[in-house]
Coordinates of C-alpha atoms and ligand atoms in Angstrom, one line a residue:
M201 CA 29.7 16.9 12.2
R202 CA 27.6 15.1 9.6
L203 CA 30.1 15.6 6.8
W204 CA 31.5 12.5 5.2
G205 CA 35.2 12.7 3.8
F206 CA 36.2 10.8 0.9
S207 CA 38.0 8.3 2.3
A208 CA 35.0 7.8 4.9
L209 CA 32.9 7.2 1.8
A210 CA 35.4 4.7 0.4
A211 CA 35.6 2.7 3.2
L212 CA 31.8 2.6 3.7
S213 CA 31.3 1.5 0.4
A214 CA 34.3 -1.3 0.6
L215 CA 32.2 -2.1 3.7
A216 CA 29.2 -2.5 2.2
C217 CA 30.6 -4.5 -0.4
L218 CA 31.9 -7.0 2.4
V219 CA 28.7 -7.1 4.2
G220 CA 26.9 -7.5 0.8
R221 CA 23.4 -7.5 1.6
A222 CA 23.8 -9.4 4.8
N223 CA 22.4 -6.9 7.2
A224 CA 19.4 -5.4 5.3
D225 CA 17.2 -3.8 7.8
L226 CA 14.0 -4.7 9.2
K227 CA 11.2 -2.1 9.0
G228 CA 11.3 -2.0 5.1
V229 CA 8.1 -0.3 3.9
F230 CA 7.0 -1.3 0.3
A231 CA 4.1 -0.7 -2.0
H232 CA 2.2 -3.2 -4.1
Y233 CA 2.8 -2.4 -7.8
M234 CA 0.6 -3.9 -10.5
V235 CA 2.8 -4.7 -13.3
G236 CA 1.3 -4.0 -16.7
S237 CA 2.2 -2.7 -19.9
M238 CA 4.2 0.4 -19.7
G239 CA 4.4 3.0 -22.5
S240 CA 7.9 4.4 -21.9
S241 CA 10.6 4.0 -19.5
D242 CA 10.2 7.2 -18.3
E243 CA 6.9 6.1 -16.4
A244 CA 9.4 3.4 -14.6
V245 CA 11.7 6.1 -13.7
K246 CA 9.0 8.7 -12.4
D247 CA 7.5 5.7 -10.4
V248 CA 10.7 4.7 -8.9
Q249 CA 11.9 8.4 -8.1
D250 CA 8.5 9.2 -6.4
A251 CA 8.6 6.1 -4.4
K252 CA 12.0 6.8 -3.4
A253 CA 11.2 10.4 -2.4
M254 CA 8.6 9.3 -0.2
G255 CA 10.8 7.0 1.7
L256 CA 9.8 3.4 0.0
D257 CA 12.2 0.8 0.0
A258 CA 10.8 -1.2 -2.7
F259 CA 8.0 -2.1 -4.9
A260 CA 6.6 -5.4 -4.7
L261 CA 5.9 -6.3 -8.2
N262 CA 2.7 -8.1 -8.7
V263 CA 3.3 -10.3 -11.6
Q264 CA 0.7 -12.2 -13.5
D265 CA 2.1 -12.8 -16.7
V266 CA 5.7 -14.2 -16.9
S267 CA 6.3 -14.3 -20.6
S268 CA 4.3 -11.9 -22.8
G269 CA 6.4 -8.9 -23.9
W270 CA 4.4 -6.1 -22.2
S271 CA 5.1 -7.7 -19.0
T272 CA 8.7 -8.7 -19.2
S273 CA 9.7 -5.5 -20.9
A274 CA 7.7 -3.7 -17.9
I275 CA 9.9 -5.4 -15.6
Q276 CA 13.0 -4.7 -17.3
M277 CA 12.2 -1.1 -17.3
L278 CA 11.4 -1.0 -13.7
F279 CA 14.7 -2.8 -12.8
D280 CA 16.9 -0.5 -15.1
A281 CA 15.0 2.6 -13.1
A282 CA 15.8 0.9 -9.9
A283 CA 19.3 0.1 -10.5
T284 CA 20.0 3.8 -11.8
N285 CA 18.1 5.3 -8.9
D286 CA 19.2 3.2 -6.0
F287 CA 15.9 1.8 -5.3
K288 CA 14.7 -2.1 -5.0
L289 CA 12.3 -4.2 -6.3
F290 CA 11.1 -8.1 -5.3
F291 CA 8.6 -10.0 -6.9
S292 CA 4.9 -10.7 -5.6
F293 CA 3.6 -13.6 -7.6
D294 CA 0.2 -13.7 -8.1
M295 CA -1.0 -17.2 -7.5
A296 CA -4.7 -16.2 -8.1
V297 CA -3.2 -16.2 -11.8
L298 CA -0.2 -18.2 -12.0
D299 CA -0.5 -22.0 -11.7
Q300 CA 2.6 -23.1 -10.0
P301 CA 6.3 -21.9 -8.9
S302 CA 7.8 -23.8 -12.1
T303 CA 5.9 -21.0 -14.2
F304 CA 7.6 -18.1 -12.3
L305 CA 11.3 -19.5 -11.3
P306 CA 12.7 -18.7 -14.4
L307 CA 12.0 -14.8 -14.0
F308 CA 12.9 -15.1 -10.4
R309 CA 16.3 -17.0 -11.3
Q310 CA 17.1 -14.2 -13.7
Y311 CA 16.3 -11.2 -11.4
Q312 CA 17.3 -12.4 -8.1
S313 CA 20.7 -11.6 -8.8
N314 CA 20.0 -8.2 -10.2
P315 CA 21.5 -5.6 -8.3
A316 CA 17.9 -3.8 -7.8
Y317 CA 16.4 -7.0 -6.3
Y318 CA 15.6 -6.5 -2.6
Y319 CA 17.4 -8.8 -0.4
H320 CA 16.6 -9.1 3.5
D321 CA 19.1 -11.6 5.6
N322 CA 21.4 -12.0 2.5
R323 CA 18.3 -13.5 1.0
P324 CA 16.3 -12.3 -2.1
F325 CA 12.8 -11.3 -0.9
V326 CA 9.7 -13.0 -2.4
S327 CA 5.9 -12.5 -1.8
T328 CA 2.8 -13.8 -3.3
F329 CA -1.0 -12.8 -3.8
D330 CA -2.7 -16.0 -2.4
G331 CA -1.2 -19.7 -3.1
G332 CA -1.9 -20.8 0.4
A333 CA -4.4 -23.6 -0.8
K334 CA -2.3 -24.8 -3.9
S335 CA -0.4 -27.9 -3.6
F336 CA 1.3 -28.6 -7.0
G337 CA 0.4 -32.2 -6.7
A338 CA 2.1 -32.6 -3.5
S339 CA 0.5 -33.9 -0.2
S340 CA 0.0 -30.3 1.0
P341 CA 0.4 -26.5 0.0
N342 CA 3.5 -26.5 2.7
A343 CA 4.9 -29.7 0.8
G344 CA 4.2 -28.0 -2.8
W345 CA 5.8 -24.9 -2.0
Q346 CA 8.6 -26.6 -0.3
S347 CA 9.6 -29.0 -3.0
Q348 CA 8.5 -26.8 -6.1
F349 CA 9.7 -23.5 -5.1
K350 CA 12.4 -23.7 -2.1
D351 CA 14.1 -26.9 -2.9
A352 CA 14.2 -26.5 -6.7
L353 CA 16.1 -23.2 -6.0
A354 CA 18.3 -24.6 -3.3
S355 CA 20.2 -26.7 -6.1
S356 CA 21.5 -23.5 -7.6
G357 CA 22.2 -22.0 -4.2
I358 CA 19.2 -19.3 -3.9
N359 CA 17.6 -19.6 -0.7
P360 CA 14.5 -17.0 -1.1
F361 CA 13.2 -15.3 1.9
F362 CA 9.5 -16.3 1.7
V363 CA 6.9 -13.8 3.0
P364 CA 3.8 -14.9 0.9
D365 CA -0.1 -13.6 1.7
F366 CA -1.7 -16.8 2.0
D367 CA -5.1 -15.4 3.2
D368 CA -6.8 -18.3 0.7
Y369 CA -5.0 -20.9 3.2
G370 CA -8.5 -21.7 4.7
G371 CA -8.2 -20.1 8.4
A372 CA -9.1 -17.1 9.9
T373 CA -6.1 -15.6 11.2
Y374 CA -1.9 -16.5 10.9
D375 CA -2.1 -18.3 14.3
D376 CA 0.3 -21.1 15.8
A377 CA -1.7 -23.7 13.8
F378 CA -0.8 -21.7 10.5
F379 CA 2.7 -21.7 11.3
S380 CA 3.1 -25.3 12.4
N381 CA 1.4 -26.3 9.2
Y382 CA 3.7 -23.8 7.2
P383 CA 7.2 -24.2 8.0
V384 CA 8.1 -23.3 4.4
V385 CA 7.3 -19.8 5.0
D386 CA 9.9 -17.2 6.5
G387 CA 7.0 -14.8 7.1
V388 CA 3.3 -13.8 6.2
F389 CA 1.4 -10.8 4.9
S390 CA -2.0 -10.3 5.6
W391 CA -3.5 -8.6 2.8
E392 CA -7.4 -9.0 3.9
A393 CA -6.7 -7.5 7.5
A394 CA -6.2 -3.8 5.5
W395 CA -9.8 -3.0 5.5
P396 CA -13.1 -4.0 7.4
Q397 CA -15.1 -6.8 5.4
E398 CA -18.3 -5.6 4.0
S399 CA -20.0 -8.0 6.3
E400 CA -18.9 -6.0 9.5
G401 CA -20.9 -2.8 8.5
I402 CA -20.1 0.6 9.4
A403 CA -17.0 -0.4 11.4
N404 CA -13.6 0.9 11.6
V405 CA -10.7 -1.1 10.4
S406 CA -9.3 -3.7 13.3
S407 CA -5.8 -4.6 14.1
A408 CA -7.0 -7.9 15.9
K409 CA -5.7 -10.3 12.9
D410 CA -2.4 -8.4 13.0
Q411 CA -1.7 -8.9 16.7
V412 CA -2.4 -12.6 16.5
A413 CA -0.1 -12.8 13.3
I414 CA 2.6 -10.8 14.9
Q415 CA 2.7 -13.1 18.2
A416 CA 2.4 -16.5 16.3
S417 CA 5.3 -15.1 13.6
H418 CA 7.8 -13.8 16.0
A419 CA 7.1 -17.1 18.3
T420 CA 8.6 -19.2 15.7
G421 CA 11.1 -16.7 14.4
K422 CA 9.3 -15.6 11.5
V423 CA 8.5 -12.0 10.4
Y424 CA 5.2 -10.3 10.2
M425 CA 4.5 -7.9 7.1
M426 CA 1.4 -5.6 7.5
P427 CA -0.8 -4.1 5.3
L428 CA -1.8 -0.6 4.7
S429 CA -4.6 0.6 2.7
S430 CA -7.2 3.4 1.8
L431 CA -10.1 2.0 0.6
Q432 CA -11.3 -0.7 -2.0
F433 CA -13.9 0.2 -4.6
K434 CA -13.9 -1.9 -7.9
H435 CA -16.9 -1.3 -10.2
I436 CA -15.9 -3.2 -13.4
D437 CA -18.8 -6.1 -13.9
G438 CA -21.6 -7.8 -12.1
G439 CA -19.0 -10.0 -10.3
Q440 CA -16.6 -7.0 -9.4
N441 CA -18.7 -4.1 -7.8
W442 CA -18.1 -3.4 -4.5
Y443 CA -17.0 -0.7 -1.7
R444 CA -14.7 -1.7 1.1
R445 CA -14.3 1.5 3.5
G446 CA -12.2 4.2 2.8
E447 CA -13.5 6.9 5.4
L448 CA -10.6 7.0 7.8
N449 CA -9.1 3.8 7.0
L450 CA -5.7 5.0 6.1
P451 CA -4.7 7.1 8.9
Q452 CA -6.4 4.9 11.7
R453 CA -4.4 1.8 9.9
I454 CA -1.3 4.1 10.5
G455 CA -1.8 4.2 14.0
Q456 CA -2.2 0.6 14.4
V457 CA 1.1 -0.1 12.5
L458 CA 2.7 1.9 15.0
E459 CA 1.0 -0.1 17.8
V460 CA 1.6 -3.4 16.2
Q461 CA 5.2 -2.6 15.1
P462 CA 5.4 -5.1 12.5
D463 CA 8.7 -6.0 10.8
F464 CA 7.8 -4.8 7.3
V465 CA 4.9 -2.9 6.1
E466 CA 3.4 -2.8 2.4
I467 CA 1.2 -0.2 1.5
I468 CA -1.7 -1.5 -0.9
T469 CA -1.0 -0.2 -3.6
W470 CA 1.2 1.9 -5.5
N471 CA -1.1 1.8 -9.1
D472 CA -4.1 -0.7 -8.9
S473 CA -6.5 1.9 -10.2
G474 CA -9.2 -1.2 -10.5
E475 CA -9.4 -1.2 -6.9
S476 CA -8.9 2.4 -6.3
H477 CA -6.4 2.2 -3.7
Y478 CA -3.5 3.5 -5.7
I479 CA -1.2 6.3 -4.1
G480 CA 1.1 6.7 -7.3
N481 CA 0.3 7.7 -10.8
C482 CA -2.1 5.8 -13.1
W483 CA -0.1 5.8 -16.6
P484 CA -2.9 6.0 -19.3
E485 CA -1.7 3.1 -21.4
A486 CA -2.1 0.7 -18.5
I487 CA -6.0 1.2 -18.4
A488 CA -6.4 1.9 -21.9
G489 CA -8.3 -1.2 -22.6
A490 CA -10.3 -0.7 -19.4
P491 CA -12.8 1.8 -20.2
A492 CA -14.8 0.9 -17.0
I493 CA -11.6 1.5 -14.7
Q494 CA -10.9 4.6 -16.7
A495 CA -14.5 6.0 -15.8
Y496 CA -13.9 5.8 -11.9
S497 CA -10.1 6.7 -11.8
N498 CA -9.6 9.3 -14.5
G499 CA -9.3 12.7 -12.8
F500 CA -9.3 11.1 -9.4
D501 CA -6.0 11.7 -8.3
H502 CA -4.7 10.1 -5.1
T503 CA -0.9 11.3 -4.6
A504 CA -1.7 13.8 -1.9
W505 CA -1.9 10.7 0.4
Q506 CA 2.0 10.4 -0.3
A507 CA 2.2 13.8 1.8
V508 CA 0.8 12.1 4.8
L509 CA 2.4 8.8 4.1
A510 CA 6.2 10.3 3.9
P511 CA 6.4 11.2 7.5
F512 CA 4.7 8.2 8.8
I513 CA 7.5 5.9 6.9
N514 CA 10.0 8.3 8.4
A515 CA 8.3 8.0 12.1
Y516 CA 7.9 4.2 11.8
K517 CA 11.5 3.7 11.0
N518 CA 13.0 5.9 13.8
G519 CA 10.9 3.9 16.1
A520 CA 7.6 5.9 16.7
K521 CA 5.1 4.0 18.6
S522 CA 1.8 6.4 18.1
I523 CA 0.3 8.6 16.0
S524 CA 1.3 11.8 18.1
A525 CA 4.9 11.0 17.1
V526 CA 4.4 11.5 13.4
T527 CA 5.3 14.7 12.9
P528 CA 5.6 16.6 9.4
F529 CA 9.0 17.5 7.6
G530 CA 8.0 21.1 7.8
E531 CA 5.4 23.1 9.9
F532 CA 2.6 20.8 8.5
A533 CA 1.4 18.4 6.2
G534 CA -2.0 16.8 5.3
A535 CA -4.8 15.7 2.8
F536 CA -8.5 15.5 3.0
W537 CA -10.6 12.8 1.0
Y538 CA -14.5 12.6 0.0
R539 CA -16.5 10.5 -2.2
T540 CA -18.3 12.6 -5.1
L541 CA -21.4 11.1 -4.2
L542 CA -23.6 10.7 -1.4
A543 CA -24.1 7.2 0.0
S544 CA -27.7 7.4 -0.6
A545 CA -27.3 7.9 -4.3
S546 CA -29.7 5.6 -6.5
C547 CA -27.2 5.3 -9.2
S548 CA -30.3 4.5 -11.5
G549 CA -28.4 5.3 -14.7
D550 CA -25.6 2.9 -14.0
S551 CA -26.3 -0.5 -15.4
L552 CA -23.9 -2.0 -12.4
G553 CA -25.9 0.1 -9.8
R554 CA -24.5 0.7 -6.7
P555 CA -21.7 -1.5 -5.2
D556 CA -22.1 -4.1 -2.7
G557 CA -21.2 -2.4 0.4
A558 CA -22.5 1.1 -0.4
E559 CA -24.6 0.9 2.6
N560 CA -21.4 1.1 4.9
A561 CA -20.0 4.2 3.3
Q562 CA -20.4 7.3 5.3
D563 CA -20.8 11.0 4.0
L564 CA -17.9 12.4 5.5
I565 CA -15.0 14.9 4.5
N566 CA -12.0 12.9 6.1
I567 CA -8.7 14.6 7.3
A568 CA -5.4 13.7 8.3
V569 CA -3.1 16.7 9.3
L570 CA 0.3 16.4 10.7
L571 CA 1.8 19.0 13.1
P572 CA 5.3 19.3 14.9
A573 CA 5.7 19.0 18.4
N574 CA 5.8 22.4 19.3
T575 CA 2.7 23.1 17.5
S576 CA 0.0 25.5 19.3
G577 CA -3.3 26.8 18.6
V578 CA -3.7 25.6 14.9
T579 CA -7.2 24.8 13.9
M580 CA -8.8 23.0 11.0
N581 CA -11.8 25.0 9.6
V582 CA -13.9 22.7 7.4
Y583 CA -16.1 24.2 4.7
S584 CA -18.9 22.0 3.0
G585 CA -21.1 23.2 0.5
G586 CA -19.7 26.8 0.8
N587 CA -20.3 27.0 4.4
L588 CA -18.0 26.7 7.4
V589 CA -19.2 23.8 9.2
A590 CA -16.4 22.9 11.6
T591 CA -13.8 24.4 13.5
L592 CA -11.4 21.6 14.8
P593 CA -8.6 21.8 17.5
T594 CA -5.3 20.1 16.7
T595 CA -2.3 18.6 18.7
A596 CA 1.1 17.7 17.9
G597 CA 1.4 14.6 15.5
L598 CA -1.2 12.9 13.2
N599 CA -4.6 14.5 13.7
I600 CA -7.3 12.2 12.2
A601 CA -10.9 14.1 11.8
A602 CA -14.0 13.3 9.9
V603 CA -17.0 15.9 9.3
D604 CA -20.3 15.4 7.7
I605 CA -20.3 16.5 4.3
K606 CA -22.9 18.1 2.3
T607 CA -23.4 18.7 -1.6
G608 CA -21.1 21.1 -3.3
S609 CA -17.8 22.3 -2.9
Q610 CA -15.3 21.4 0.0
K611 CA -12.4 22.9 1.7
V612 CA -10.0 22.6 4.6
D613 CA -8.0 25.5 5.9
L614 CA -5.2 25.1 8.4
V615 CA -5.2 28.4 10.5
D616 CA -2.6 29.1 13.2
S617 CA -3.0 30.9 16.6
A618 CA -2.8 34.3 14.9
G619 CA -5.4 33.5 12.7
S620 CA -3.5 33.4 9.4
I621 CA -4.2 30.7 6.9
M622 CA -0.9 28.2 7.3
G623 CA -2.2 25.7 4.4
S624 CA -5.5 25.2 2.6
G625 CA -6.8 22.8 0.2
S626 CA -10.2 22.8 -2.1
S627 CA -12.1 20.3 -4.0
T628 CA -11.7 20.0 -7.7
V629 CA -15.1 18.0 -8.2
D630 CA -18.1 18.7 -6.1
V631 CA -20.3 16.6 -4.2
A632 CA -23.6 15.4 -5.7
A633 CA -26.6 13.8 -4.1
D634 CA -27.2 11.3 -7.1
T635 CA -25.8 10.8 -10.7
S636 CA -27.5 9.6 -14.0
G637 CA -23.8 8.4 -14.8
V638 CA -21.1 6.2 -13.3
C639 CA -21.8 5.1 -9.6
N640 CA -18.5 6.2 -8.6
F641 CA -17.4 5.7 -4.8
N642 CA -13.8 6.3 -5.5
Y643 CA -12.2 9.1 -3.5
Q644 CA -11.1 12.6 -4.4
V645 CA -7.9 13.1 -2.4
I646 CA -6.9 16.8 -1.9
H647 CA -3.5 18.2 -0.7
I648 CA -3.7 20.7 2.0
A649 CA -0.6 22.8 1.1
Ligands
LIG873 C1 0.8 0.3 -13.0 O1 1.6 1.0 -13.5 C2 2.5 0.2 -14.7 C3 3.6 0.6 -15.1 O2 3.1 1.9 -16.0 C4 1.4 -0.6 -15.7 O3 2.1 -1.3 -16.5 C5 0.0 -0.9 -14.8 O4 -0.7 -1.3 -15.7 C6 -0.4 0.0 -13.7 N1 -1.4 -0.7 -13.3 C7 -2.6 -0.1 -12.8 C8 -4.0 -1.0 -12.6 O5 -2.8 0.9 -13.5
LIG874 C1 -14.8 4.7 13.9 O1 -13.9 5.8 14.2 C2 -14.2 7.1 14.2 C3 -13.1 8.1 14.5 O2 -12.6 7.6 15.6 C4 -15.4 7.3 15.4 O3 -15.9 8.7 15.4 C5 -16.4 6.3 15.2 O4 -17.3 6.4 16.2 C6 -15.8 5.0 15.0 N1 -17.0 4.0 14.4 C7 -17.0 2.9 14.9 C8 -18.4 2.2 13.9 O5 -16.5 2.6 15.6
LIG875 C1 9.0 25.0 16.5 O1 10.1 24.3 16.3 C2 10.9 24.4 15.2 C3 12.2 23.7 14.9 O2 11.9 22.1 15.1 C4 11.5 25.7 14.9 O3 11.7 26.2 13.5 C5 10.1 26.5 14.8 O4 10.1 27.9 14.8 C6 9.5 26.2 16.2 N1 7.7 26.8 16.0 C7 7.3 27.6 17.3 C8 6.2 27.7 16.9 O5 7.7 27.7 18.2

């Protein structure tokens, strides 16, 4: 019987009040959310509801501005939306932009008591982007964070659970030396481990740094938050024009999360259209002042990745250790994604030219398909440039595949053992060999439905 009577519910909520936030689970899954100007509270509500529907626990709100009206009103709309939809939020202070903790302490004090603020171990969760090299006038970054952040809050009885991304601290990994030099942290988040570096060439993402970080963090009783992302493509100006491999990065990283078994996972990102790794909506006014970003993100919807991520989140929370256990909610789920330009494109009409790292791109249709435990005889039929180019077998769980892409239209069909099409997805934008316009290495993500 899975029905709850009224009294059981009442007892549960009484218990919830008593326990408060003390027993928040590990295995929270979050998405990094760029706070920018927000046109209306409807957008906040839609983002929160979409995120909750795919099984996310919270948004990590990237805050770069603690006082301008566009920022504080977006934050308030998001907290209102989260509170009414039983969703959570925590701050990820962007220390590449903010000077010092005293800048953001008032905002944090204000919201840490909000019912929608995310707590772990009875403590309000706080993360950062960078900040591992800033000392704020103290003798070391650790001393600076201790005095200006933790001690400054302790006087008001606030004890944040601090899981920063300190990738700028100067070391190659979060090893034992890091944890002995940074006792101020309660755990770490390793932003850069989400993709291979450009300098690695045509390499797949590695979990070597995650393995070091989880061992060293657990050895000191701390937590490890692992990043999960799709790609990086930024094409804004001469200093911000790069490609970090997308290809199969996302599903390969899903497999690594299940092997590493981190305490928390943060998806990079919900809505950073500037770096092309969004999985949620990008609202028009957020990038209204950024025509360069519009030029490579408008019409490049990534929400189909949610169809793959939602069953993954469920599997991770239920203890799955490998991709074979990532099964769909129904008969199948899936997406494929591709770049609309071949890697050899000259992009001679684009003043920014080809992105750094373009030579690491591969001309592939990348596919992730989820099938149930009792699946049998299903094939993935891949069409590129109008022709059937591959018929691939499948197995239970997450199937990861890539097939050489040709110019023109793209399609993937899922065909059952009787020869019937169970699901299908078709490209909305053709692949071209070159362009006189924007040198766009962003991905088209197509839902197989
Ligand atoms: C993310 O969404 C929020 C809410 O609409 C918006 O304020 C922000 O600018 C968006 N960021 C990007 C990069 O689109
Ligand atoms: C990356 O992963 C794909 C899929 O498993 C594999 O075919 C390819 O050989 C790998 N590439 C490298 C450079 O290891
Ligand atoms: C697979 O199992 C599900 C229940 O988990 C069932 O509904 C479905 O009919 C089964 N499919 C096959 C091909 O046996």
